Short mmCIF file of N, CA, C and O in Angstrom, two decimals:
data_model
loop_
_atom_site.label_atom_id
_atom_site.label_comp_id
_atom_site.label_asym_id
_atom_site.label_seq_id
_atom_site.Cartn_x
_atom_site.Cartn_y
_atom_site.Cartn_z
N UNK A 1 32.34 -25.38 24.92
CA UNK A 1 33.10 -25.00 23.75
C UNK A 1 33.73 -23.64 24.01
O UNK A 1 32.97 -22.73 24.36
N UNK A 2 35.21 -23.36 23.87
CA UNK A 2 35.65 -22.28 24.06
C UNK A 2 35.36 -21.26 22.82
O UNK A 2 35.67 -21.55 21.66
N UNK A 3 34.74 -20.06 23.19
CA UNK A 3 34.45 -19.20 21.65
C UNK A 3 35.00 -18.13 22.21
O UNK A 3 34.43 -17.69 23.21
N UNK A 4 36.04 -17.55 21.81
CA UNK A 4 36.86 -16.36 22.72
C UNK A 4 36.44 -15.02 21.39
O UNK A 4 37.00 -13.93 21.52
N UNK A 5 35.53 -15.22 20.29
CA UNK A 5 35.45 -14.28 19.79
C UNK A 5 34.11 -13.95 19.69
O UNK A 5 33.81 -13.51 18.58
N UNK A 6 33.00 -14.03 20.68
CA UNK A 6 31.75 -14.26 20.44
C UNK A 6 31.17 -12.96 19.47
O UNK A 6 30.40 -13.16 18.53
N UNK A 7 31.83 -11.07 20.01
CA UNK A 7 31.26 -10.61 19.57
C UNK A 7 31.20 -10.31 17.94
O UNK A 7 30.41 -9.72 17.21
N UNK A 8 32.70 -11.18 17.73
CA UNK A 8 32.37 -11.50 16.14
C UNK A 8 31.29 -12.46 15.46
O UNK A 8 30.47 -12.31 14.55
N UNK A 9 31.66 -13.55 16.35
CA UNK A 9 30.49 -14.83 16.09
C UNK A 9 28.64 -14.08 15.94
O UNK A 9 27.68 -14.37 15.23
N UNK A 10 28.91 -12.96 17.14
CA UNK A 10 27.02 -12.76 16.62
C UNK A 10 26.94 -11.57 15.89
O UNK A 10 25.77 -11.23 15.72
N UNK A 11 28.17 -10.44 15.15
CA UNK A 11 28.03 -9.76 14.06
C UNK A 11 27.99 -10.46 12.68
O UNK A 11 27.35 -10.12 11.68
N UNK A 12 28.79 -11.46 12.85
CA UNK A 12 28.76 -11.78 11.26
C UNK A 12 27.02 -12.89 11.54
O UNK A 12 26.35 -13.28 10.59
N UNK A 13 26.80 -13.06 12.44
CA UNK A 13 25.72 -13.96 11.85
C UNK A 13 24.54 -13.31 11.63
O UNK A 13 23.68 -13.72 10.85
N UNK A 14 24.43 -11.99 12.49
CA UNK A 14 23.42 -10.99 12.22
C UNK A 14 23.65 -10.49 10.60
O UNK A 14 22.74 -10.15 9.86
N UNK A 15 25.12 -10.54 10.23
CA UNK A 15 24.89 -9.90 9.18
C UNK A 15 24.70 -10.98 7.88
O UNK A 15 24.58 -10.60 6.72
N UNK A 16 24.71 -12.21 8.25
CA UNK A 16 24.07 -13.64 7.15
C UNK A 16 23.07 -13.44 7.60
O UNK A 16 22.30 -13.15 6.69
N UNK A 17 22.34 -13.42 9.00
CA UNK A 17 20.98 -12.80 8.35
C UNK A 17 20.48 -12.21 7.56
O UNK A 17 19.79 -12.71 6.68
N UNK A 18 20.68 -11.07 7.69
CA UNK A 18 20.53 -9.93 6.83
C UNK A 18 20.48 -10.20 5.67
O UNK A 18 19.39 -10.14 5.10
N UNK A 19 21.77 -10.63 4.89
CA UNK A 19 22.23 -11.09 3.59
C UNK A 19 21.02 -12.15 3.18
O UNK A 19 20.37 -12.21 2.13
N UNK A 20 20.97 -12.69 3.98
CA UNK A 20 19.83 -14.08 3.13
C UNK A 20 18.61 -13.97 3.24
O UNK A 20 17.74 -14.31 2.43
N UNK A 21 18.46 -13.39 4.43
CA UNK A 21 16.84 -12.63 4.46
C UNK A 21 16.62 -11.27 3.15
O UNK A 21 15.48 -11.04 2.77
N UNK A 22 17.47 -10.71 2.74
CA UNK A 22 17.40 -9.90 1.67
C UNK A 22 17.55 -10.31 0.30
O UNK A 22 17.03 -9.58 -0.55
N UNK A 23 18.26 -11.53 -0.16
CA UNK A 23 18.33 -12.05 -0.89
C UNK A 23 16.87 -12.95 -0.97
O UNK A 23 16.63 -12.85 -2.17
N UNK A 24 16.03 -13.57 -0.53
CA UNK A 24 14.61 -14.34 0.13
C UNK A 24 13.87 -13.09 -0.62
O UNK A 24 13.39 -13.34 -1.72
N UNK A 25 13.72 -11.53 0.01
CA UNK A 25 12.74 -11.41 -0.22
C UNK A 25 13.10 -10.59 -1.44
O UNK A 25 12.28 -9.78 -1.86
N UNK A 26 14.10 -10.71 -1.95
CA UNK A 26 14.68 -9.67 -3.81
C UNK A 26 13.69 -11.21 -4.80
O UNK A 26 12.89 -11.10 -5.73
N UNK A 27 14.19 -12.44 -4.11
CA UNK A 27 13.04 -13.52 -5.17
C UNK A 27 11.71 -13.33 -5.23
O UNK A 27 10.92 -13.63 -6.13
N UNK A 28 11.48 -12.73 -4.04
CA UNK A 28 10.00 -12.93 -3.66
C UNK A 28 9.32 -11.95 -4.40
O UNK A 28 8.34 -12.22 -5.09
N UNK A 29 9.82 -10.78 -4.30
CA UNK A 29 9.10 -9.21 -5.01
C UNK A 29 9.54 -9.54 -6.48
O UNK A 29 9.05 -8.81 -7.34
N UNK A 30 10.60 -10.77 -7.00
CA UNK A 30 10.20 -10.85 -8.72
C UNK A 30 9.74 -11.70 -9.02
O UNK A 30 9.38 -11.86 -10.18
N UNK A 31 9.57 -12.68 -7.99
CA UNK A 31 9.00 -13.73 -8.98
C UNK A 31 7.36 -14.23 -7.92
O UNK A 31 6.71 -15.27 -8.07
N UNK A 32 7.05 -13.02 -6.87
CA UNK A 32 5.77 -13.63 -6.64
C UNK A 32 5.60 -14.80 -5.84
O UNK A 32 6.54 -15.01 -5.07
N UNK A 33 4.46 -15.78 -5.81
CA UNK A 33 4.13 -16.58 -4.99
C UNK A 33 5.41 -17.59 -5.28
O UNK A 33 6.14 -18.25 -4.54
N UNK A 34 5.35 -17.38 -6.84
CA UNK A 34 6.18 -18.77 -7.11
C UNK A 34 7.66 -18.58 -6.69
O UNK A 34 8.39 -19.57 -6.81
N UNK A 35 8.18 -17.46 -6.20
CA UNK A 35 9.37 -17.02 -5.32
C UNK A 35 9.59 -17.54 -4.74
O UNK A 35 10.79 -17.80 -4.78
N UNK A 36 8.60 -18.41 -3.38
CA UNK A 36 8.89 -18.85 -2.55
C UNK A 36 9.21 -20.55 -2.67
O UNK A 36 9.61 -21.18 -1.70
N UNK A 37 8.89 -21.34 -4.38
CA UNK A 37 9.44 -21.99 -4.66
C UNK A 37 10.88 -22.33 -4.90
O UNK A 37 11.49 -23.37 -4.66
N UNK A 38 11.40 -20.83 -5.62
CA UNK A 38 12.62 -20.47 -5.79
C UNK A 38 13.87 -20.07 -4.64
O UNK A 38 15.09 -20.17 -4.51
N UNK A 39 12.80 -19.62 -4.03
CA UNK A 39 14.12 -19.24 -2.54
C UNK A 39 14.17 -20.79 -1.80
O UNK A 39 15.35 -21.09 -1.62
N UNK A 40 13.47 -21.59 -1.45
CA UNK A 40 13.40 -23.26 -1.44
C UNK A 40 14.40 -23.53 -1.78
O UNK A 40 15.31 -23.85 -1.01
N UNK A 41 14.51 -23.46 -3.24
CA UNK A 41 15.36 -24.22 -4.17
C UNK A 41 16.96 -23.89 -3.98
O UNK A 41 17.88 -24.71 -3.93
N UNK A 42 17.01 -22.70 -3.89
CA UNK A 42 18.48 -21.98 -3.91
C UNK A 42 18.82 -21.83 -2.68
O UNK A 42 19.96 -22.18 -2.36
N UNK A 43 17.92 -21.26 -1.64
CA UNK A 43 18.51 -21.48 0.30
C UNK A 43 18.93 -22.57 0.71
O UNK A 43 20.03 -22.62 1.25
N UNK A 44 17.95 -23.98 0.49
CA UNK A 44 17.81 -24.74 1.12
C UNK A 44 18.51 -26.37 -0.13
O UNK A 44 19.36 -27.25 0.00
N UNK A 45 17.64 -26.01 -1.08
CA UNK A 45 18.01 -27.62 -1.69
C UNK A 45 19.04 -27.77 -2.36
O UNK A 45 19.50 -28.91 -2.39
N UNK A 46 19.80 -26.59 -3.21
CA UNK A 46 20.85 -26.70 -3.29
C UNK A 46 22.32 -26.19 -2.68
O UNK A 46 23.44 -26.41 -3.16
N UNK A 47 21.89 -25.25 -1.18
CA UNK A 47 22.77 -24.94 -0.58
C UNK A 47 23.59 -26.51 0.15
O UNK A 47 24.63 -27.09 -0.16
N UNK A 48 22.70 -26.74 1.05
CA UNK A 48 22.89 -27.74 2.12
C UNK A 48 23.69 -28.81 1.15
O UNK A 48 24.51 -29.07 2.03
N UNK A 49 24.10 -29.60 0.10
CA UNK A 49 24.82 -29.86 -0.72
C UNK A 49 26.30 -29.60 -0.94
O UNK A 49 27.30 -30.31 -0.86
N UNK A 50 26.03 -27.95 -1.32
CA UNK A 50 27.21 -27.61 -1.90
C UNK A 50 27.94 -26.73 -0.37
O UNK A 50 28.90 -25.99 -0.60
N UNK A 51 27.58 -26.82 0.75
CA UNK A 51 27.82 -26.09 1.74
C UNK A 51 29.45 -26.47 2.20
O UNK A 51 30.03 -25.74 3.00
N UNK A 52 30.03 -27.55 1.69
CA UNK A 52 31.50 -27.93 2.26
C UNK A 52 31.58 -28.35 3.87
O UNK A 52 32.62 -28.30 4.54
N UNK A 53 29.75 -28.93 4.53
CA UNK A 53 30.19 -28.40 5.96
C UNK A 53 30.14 -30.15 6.47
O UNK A 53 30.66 -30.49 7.53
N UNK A 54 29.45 -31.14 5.55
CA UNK A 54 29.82 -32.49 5.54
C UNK A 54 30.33 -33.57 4.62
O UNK A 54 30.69 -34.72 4.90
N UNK A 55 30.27 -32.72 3.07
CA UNK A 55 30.62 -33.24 2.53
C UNK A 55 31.93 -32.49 1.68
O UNK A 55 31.72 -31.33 1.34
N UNK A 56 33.21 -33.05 1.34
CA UNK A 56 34.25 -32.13 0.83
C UNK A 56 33.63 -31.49 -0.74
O UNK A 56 33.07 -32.15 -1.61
N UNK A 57 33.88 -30.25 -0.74
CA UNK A 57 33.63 -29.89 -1.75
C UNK A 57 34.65 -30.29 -3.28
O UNK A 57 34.33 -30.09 -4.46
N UNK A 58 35.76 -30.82 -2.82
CA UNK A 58 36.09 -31.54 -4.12
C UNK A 58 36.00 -33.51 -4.42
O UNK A 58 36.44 -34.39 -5.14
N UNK A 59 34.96 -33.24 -3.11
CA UNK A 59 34.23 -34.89 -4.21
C UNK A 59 32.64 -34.53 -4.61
O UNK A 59 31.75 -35.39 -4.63
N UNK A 60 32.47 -33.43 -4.86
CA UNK A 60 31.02 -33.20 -5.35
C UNK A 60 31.27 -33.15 -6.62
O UNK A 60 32.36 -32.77 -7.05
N UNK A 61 30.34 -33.51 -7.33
CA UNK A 61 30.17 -33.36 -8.90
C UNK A 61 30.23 -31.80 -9.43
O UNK A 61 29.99 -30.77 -8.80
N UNK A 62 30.61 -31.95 -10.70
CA UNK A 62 31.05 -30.97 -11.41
C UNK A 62 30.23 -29.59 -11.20
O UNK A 62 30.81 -28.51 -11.10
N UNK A 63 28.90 -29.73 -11.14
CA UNK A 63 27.72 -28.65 -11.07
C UNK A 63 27.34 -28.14 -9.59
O UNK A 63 26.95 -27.04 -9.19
N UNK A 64 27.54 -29.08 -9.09
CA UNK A 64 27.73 -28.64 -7.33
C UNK A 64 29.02 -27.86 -6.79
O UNK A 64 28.93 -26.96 -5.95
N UNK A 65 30.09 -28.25 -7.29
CA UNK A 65 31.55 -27.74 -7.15
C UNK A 65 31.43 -26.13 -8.01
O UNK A 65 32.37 -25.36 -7.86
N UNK A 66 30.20 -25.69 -8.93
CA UNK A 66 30.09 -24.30 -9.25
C UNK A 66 29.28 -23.79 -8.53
O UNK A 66 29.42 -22.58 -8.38
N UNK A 67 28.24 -24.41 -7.87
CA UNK A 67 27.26 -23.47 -7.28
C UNK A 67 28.00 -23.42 -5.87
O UNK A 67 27.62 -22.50 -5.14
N UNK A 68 28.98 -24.24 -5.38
CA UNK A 68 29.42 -24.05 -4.08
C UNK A 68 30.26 -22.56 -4.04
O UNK A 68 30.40 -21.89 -3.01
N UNK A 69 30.64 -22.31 -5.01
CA UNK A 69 31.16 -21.30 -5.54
C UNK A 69 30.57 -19.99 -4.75
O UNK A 69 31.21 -19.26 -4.00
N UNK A 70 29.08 -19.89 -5.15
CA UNK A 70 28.21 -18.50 -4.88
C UNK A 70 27.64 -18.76 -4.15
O UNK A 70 27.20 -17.67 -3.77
N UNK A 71 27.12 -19.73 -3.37
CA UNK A 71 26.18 -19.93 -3.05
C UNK A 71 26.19 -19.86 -0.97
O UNK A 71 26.80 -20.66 -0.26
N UNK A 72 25.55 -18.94 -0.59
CA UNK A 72 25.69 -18.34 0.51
C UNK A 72 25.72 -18.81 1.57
O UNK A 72 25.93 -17.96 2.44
N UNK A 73 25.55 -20.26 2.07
CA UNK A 73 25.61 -20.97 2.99
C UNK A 73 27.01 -21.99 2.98
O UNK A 73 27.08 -23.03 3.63
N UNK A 74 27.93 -21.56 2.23
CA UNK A 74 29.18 -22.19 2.40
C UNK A 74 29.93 -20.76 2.90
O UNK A 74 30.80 -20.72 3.77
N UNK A 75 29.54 -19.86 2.33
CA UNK A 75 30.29 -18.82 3.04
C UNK A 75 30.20 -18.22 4.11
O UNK A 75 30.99 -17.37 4.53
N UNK A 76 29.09 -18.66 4.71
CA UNK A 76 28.43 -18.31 5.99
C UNK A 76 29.37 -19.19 6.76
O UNK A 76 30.23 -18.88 7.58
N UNK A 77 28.91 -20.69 6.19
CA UNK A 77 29.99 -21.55 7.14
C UNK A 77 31.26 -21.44 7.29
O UNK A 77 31.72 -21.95 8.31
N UNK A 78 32.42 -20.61 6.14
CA UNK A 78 33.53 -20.59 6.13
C UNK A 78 33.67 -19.82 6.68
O UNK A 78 34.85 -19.81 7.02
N UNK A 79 32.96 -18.71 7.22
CA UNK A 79 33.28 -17.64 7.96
C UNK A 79 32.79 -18.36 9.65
O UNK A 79 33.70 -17.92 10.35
N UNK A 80 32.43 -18.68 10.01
CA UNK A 80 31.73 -18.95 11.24
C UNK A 80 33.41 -20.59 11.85
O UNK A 80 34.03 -20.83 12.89
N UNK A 81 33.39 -21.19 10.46
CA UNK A 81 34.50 -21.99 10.83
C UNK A 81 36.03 -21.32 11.44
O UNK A 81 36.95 -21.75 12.13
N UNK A 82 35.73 -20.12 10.78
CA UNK A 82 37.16 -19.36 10.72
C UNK A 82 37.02 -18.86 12.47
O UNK A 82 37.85 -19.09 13.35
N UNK A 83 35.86 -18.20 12.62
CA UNK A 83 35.75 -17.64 13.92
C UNK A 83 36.17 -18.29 15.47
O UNK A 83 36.79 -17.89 16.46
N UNK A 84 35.23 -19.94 14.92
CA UNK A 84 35.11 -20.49 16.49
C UNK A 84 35.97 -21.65 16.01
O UNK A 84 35.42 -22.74 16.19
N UNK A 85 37.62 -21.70 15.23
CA UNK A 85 38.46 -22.54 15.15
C UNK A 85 39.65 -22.27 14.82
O UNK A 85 40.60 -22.70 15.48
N UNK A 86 39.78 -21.68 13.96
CA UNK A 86 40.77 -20.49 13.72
C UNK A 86 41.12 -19.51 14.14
O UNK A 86 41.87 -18.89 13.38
N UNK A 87 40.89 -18.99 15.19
CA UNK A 87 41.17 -17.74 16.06
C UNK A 87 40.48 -16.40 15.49
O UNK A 87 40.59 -15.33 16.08
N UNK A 88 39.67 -16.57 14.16
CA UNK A 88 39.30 -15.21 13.33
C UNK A 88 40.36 -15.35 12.48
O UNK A 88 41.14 -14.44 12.77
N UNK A 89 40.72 -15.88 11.76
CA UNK A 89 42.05 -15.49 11.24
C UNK A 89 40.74 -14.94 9.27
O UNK A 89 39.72 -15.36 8.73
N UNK A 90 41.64 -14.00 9.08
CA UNK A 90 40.63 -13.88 7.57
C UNK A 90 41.38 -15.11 6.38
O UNK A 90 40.47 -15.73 5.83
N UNK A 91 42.29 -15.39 6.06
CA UNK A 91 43.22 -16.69 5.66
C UNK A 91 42.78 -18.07 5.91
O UNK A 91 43.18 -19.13 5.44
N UNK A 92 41.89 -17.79 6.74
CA UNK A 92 40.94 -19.23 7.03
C UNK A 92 39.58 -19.12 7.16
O UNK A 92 38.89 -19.70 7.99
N UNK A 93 39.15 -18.21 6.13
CA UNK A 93 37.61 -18.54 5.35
C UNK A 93 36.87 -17.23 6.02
O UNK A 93 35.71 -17.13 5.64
N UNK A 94 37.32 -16.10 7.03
CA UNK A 94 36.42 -15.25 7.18
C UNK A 94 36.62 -13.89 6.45
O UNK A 94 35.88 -12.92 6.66
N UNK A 95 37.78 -13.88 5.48
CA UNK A 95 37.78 -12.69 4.51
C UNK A 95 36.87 -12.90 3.46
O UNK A 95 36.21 -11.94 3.07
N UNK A 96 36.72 -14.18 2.86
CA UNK A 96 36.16 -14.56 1.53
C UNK A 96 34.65 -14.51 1.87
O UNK A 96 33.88 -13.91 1.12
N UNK A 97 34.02 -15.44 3.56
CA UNK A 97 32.36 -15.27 4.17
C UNK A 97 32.46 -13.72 3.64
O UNK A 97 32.15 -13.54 2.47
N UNK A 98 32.89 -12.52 4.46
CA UNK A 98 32.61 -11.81 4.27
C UNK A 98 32.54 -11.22 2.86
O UNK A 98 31.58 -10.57 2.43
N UNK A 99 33.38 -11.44 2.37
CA UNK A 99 33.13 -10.37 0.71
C UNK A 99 32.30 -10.88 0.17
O UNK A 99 31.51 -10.08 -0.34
N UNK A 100 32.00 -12.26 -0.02
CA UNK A 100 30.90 -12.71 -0.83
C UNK A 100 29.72 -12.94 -0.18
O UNK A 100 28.77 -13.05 -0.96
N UNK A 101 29.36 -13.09 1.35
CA UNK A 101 28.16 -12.36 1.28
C UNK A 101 27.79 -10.72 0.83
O UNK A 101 26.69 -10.43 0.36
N UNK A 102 28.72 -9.86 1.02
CA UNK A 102 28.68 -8.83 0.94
C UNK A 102 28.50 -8.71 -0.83
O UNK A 102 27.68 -7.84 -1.10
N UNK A 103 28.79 -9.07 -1.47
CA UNK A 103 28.69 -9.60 -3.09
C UNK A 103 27.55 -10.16 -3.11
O UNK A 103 26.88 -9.70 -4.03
N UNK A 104 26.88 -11.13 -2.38
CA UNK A 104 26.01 -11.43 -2.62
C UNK A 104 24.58 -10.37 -2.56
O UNK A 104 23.57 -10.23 -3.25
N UNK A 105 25.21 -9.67 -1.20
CA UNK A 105 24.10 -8.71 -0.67
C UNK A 105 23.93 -7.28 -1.90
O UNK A 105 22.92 -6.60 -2.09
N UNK A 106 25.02 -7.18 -2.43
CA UNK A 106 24.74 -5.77 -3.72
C UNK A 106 23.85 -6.71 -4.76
O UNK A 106 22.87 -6.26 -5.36
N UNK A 107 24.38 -8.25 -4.89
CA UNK A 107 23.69 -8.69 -6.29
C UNK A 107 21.98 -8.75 -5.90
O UNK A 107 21.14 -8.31 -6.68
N UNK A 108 21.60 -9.39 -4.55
CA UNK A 108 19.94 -8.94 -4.14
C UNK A 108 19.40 -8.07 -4.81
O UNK A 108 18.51 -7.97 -5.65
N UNK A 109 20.56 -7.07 -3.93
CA UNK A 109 19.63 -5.75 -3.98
C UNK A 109 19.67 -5.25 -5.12
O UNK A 109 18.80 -4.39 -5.31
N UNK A 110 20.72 -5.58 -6.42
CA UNK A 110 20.31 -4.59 -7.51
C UNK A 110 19.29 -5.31 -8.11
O UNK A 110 18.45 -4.80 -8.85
N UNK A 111 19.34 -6.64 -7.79
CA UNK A 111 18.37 -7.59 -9.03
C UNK A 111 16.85 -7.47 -8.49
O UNK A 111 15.90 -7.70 -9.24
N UNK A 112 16.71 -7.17 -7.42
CA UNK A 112 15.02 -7.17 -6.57
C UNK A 112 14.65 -5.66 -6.97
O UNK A 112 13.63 -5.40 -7.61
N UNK A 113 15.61 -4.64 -6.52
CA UNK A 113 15.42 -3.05 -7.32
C UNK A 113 15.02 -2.68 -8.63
O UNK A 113 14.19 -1.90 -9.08
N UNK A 114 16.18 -3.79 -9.31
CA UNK A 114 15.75 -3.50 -10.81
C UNK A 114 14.67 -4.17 -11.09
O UNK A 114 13.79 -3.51 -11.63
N UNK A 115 14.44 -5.40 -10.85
CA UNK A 115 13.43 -6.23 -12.00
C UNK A 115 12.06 -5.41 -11.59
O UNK A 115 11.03 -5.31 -12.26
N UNK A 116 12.45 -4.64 -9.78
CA UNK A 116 10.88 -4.67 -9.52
C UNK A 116 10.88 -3.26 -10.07
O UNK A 116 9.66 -3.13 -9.97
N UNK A 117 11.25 -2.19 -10.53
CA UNK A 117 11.27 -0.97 -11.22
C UNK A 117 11.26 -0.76 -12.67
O UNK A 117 10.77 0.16 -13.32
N UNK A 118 12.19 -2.27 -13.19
CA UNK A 118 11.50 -2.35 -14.46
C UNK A 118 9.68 -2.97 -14.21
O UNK A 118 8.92 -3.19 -15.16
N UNK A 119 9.47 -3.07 -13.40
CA UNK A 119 7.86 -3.49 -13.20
C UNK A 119 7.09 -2.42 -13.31
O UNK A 119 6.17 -2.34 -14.12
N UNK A 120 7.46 -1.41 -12.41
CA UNK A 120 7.15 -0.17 -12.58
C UNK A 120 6.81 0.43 -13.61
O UNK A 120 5.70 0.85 -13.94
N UNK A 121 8.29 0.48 -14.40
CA UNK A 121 8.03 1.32 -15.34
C UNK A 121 6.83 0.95 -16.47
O UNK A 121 6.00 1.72 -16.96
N UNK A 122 7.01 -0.44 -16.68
CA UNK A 122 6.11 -1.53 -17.58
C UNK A 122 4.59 -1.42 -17.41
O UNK A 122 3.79 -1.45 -18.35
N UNK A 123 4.24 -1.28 -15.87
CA UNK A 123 2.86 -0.79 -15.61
C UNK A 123 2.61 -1.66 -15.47
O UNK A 123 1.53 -1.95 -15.99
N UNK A 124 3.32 -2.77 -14.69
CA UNK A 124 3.04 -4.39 -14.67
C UNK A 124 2.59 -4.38 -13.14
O UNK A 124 2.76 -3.51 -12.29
N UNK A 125 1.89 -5.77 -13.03
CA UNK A 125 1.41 -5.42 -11.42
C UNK A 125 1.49 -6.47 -10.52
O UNK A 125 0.48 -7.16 -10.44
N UNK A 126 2.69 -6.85 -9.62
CA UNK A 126 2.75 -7.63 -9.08
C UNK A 126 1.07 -8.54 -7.97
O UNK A 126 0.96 -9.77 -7.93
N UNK A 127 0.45 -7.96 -7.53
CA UNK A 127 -0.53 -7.84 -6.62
C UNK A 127 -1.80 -8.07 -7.73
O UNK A 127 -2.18 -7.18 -8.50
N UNK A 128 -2.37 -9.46 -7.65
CA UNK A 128 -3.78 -9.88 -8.51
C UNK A 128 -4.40 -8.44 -8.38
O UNK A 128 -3.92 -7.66 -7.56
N UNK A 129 -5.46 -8.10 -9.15
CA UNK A 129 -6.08 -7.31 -9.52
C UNK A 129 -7.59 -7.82 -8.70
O UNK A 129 -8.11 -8.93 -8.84
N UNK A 130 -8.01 -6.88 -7.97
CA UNK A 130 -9.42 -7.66 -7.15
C UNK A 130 -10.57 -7.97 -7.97
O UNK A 130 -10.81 -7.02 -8.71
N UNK A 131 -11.23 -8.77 -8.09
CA UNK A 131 -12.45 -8.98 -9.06
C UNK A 131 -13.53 -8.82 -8.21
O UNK A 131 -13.53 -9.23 -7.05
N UNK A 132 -14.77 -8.04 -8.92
CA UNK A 132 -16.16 -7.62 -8.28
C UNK A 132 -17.14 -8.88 -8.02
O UNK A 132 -17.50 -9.64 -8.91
N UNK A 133 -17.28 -8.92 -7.53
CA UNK A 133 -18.17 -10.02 -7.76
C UNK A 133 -19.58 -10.35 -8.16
O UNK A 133 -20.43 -9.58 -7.72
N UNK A 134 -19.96 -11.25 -8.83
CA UNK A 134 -20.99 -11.28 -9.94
C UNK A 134 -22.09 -11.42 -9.26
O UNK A 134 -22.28 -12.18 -8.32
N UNK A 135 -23.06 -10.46 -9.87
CA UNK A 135 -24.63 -9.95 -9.52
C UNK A 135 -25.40 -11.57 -9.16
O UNK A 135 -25.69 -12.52 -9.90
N UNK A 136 -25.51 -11.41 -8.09
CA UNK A 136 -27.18 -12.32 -8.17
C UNK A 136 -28.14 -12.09 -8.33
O UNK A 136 -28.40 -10.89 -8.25
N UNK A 137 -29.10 -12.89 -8.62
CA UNK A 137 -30.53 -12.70 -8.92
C UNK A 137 -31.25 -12.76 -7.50
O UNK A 137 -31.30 -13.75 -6.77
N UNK A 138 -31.72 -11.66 -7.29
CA UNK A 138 -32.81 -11.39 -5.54
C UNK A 138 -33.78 -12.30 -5.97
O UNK A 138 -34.24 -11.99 -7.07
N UNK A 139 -34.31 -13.42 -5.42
CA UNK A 139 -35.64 -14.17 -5.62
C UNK A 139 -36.75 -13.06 -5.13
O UNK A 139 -36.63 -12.30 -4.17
N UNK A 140 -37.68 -13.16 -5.89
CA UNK A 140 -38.67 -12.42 -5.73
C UNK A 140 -39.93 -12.78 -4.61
O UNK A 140 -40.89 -12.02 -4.49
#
């Protein structure tokens, strides 16, 4: 496969790393164990769907055709399509990858900052509380 732009091809993917690995763990620090139900749900079960990368995004149903919208694995792909087919061109999906991961990456970080600082302030405590454990009786 000819890729004449590689050192774009492995900045932008370092930086969808980044983006989705930070977005993963902004669920994780608010919502806890059950986070990792939620990052499931939104990485994986409803990305791969709305991703535009096998199925056209205007024969998806009405609710898929919005989340394809935000949802960070179509923009990953539109940017990565743009790179190794399009010459880089930003007019063919790598201006928009970029801003909206980059959109995506401020919305992480304010929503994992805030919820977990309003935690803070609340005196709320992510981390179970350790319990002592209960006296036995020494047989005599």
């Amino acid at each position: 496969m000819d890729a004449s732009h590689l050192p774009l091809l492995r900045l932008s993917s370092v930086y969808a790393i980044a983006v989705c690995g930070i977005g993963a763990l902004a669920l994780l620090a608010v919502f806890g164990t059950p986070g990792m139900l939620v990052v499931t749900l939104v990485s994986i079960a409803m990305a791969v769907p709305t991703d535009g990368a096998t199925t056209p995004i205007e024969a998806l149903p009405g609710f898929c055709r919005f989340l394809a919208e935000f949802e960070p694995l179509r923009q990953i792909i539109g940017g990565v399509r743009s790179i190794l087919y399009y010459d880089a061109r930003g007019d063919a999906g790598l201006t928009r990858g970029w801003v909206m991961m980059a959109v995506g990456l401020l919305v992480a970080a304010l929503f994992g900052f805030g919820v977990t600082g309003w935690y803070d302030r609340k005196g709320l405590h992510r981390i179970p509380a350790e319990t002592k454990p209960e006296k036995t009786a020494v047989p005599a």
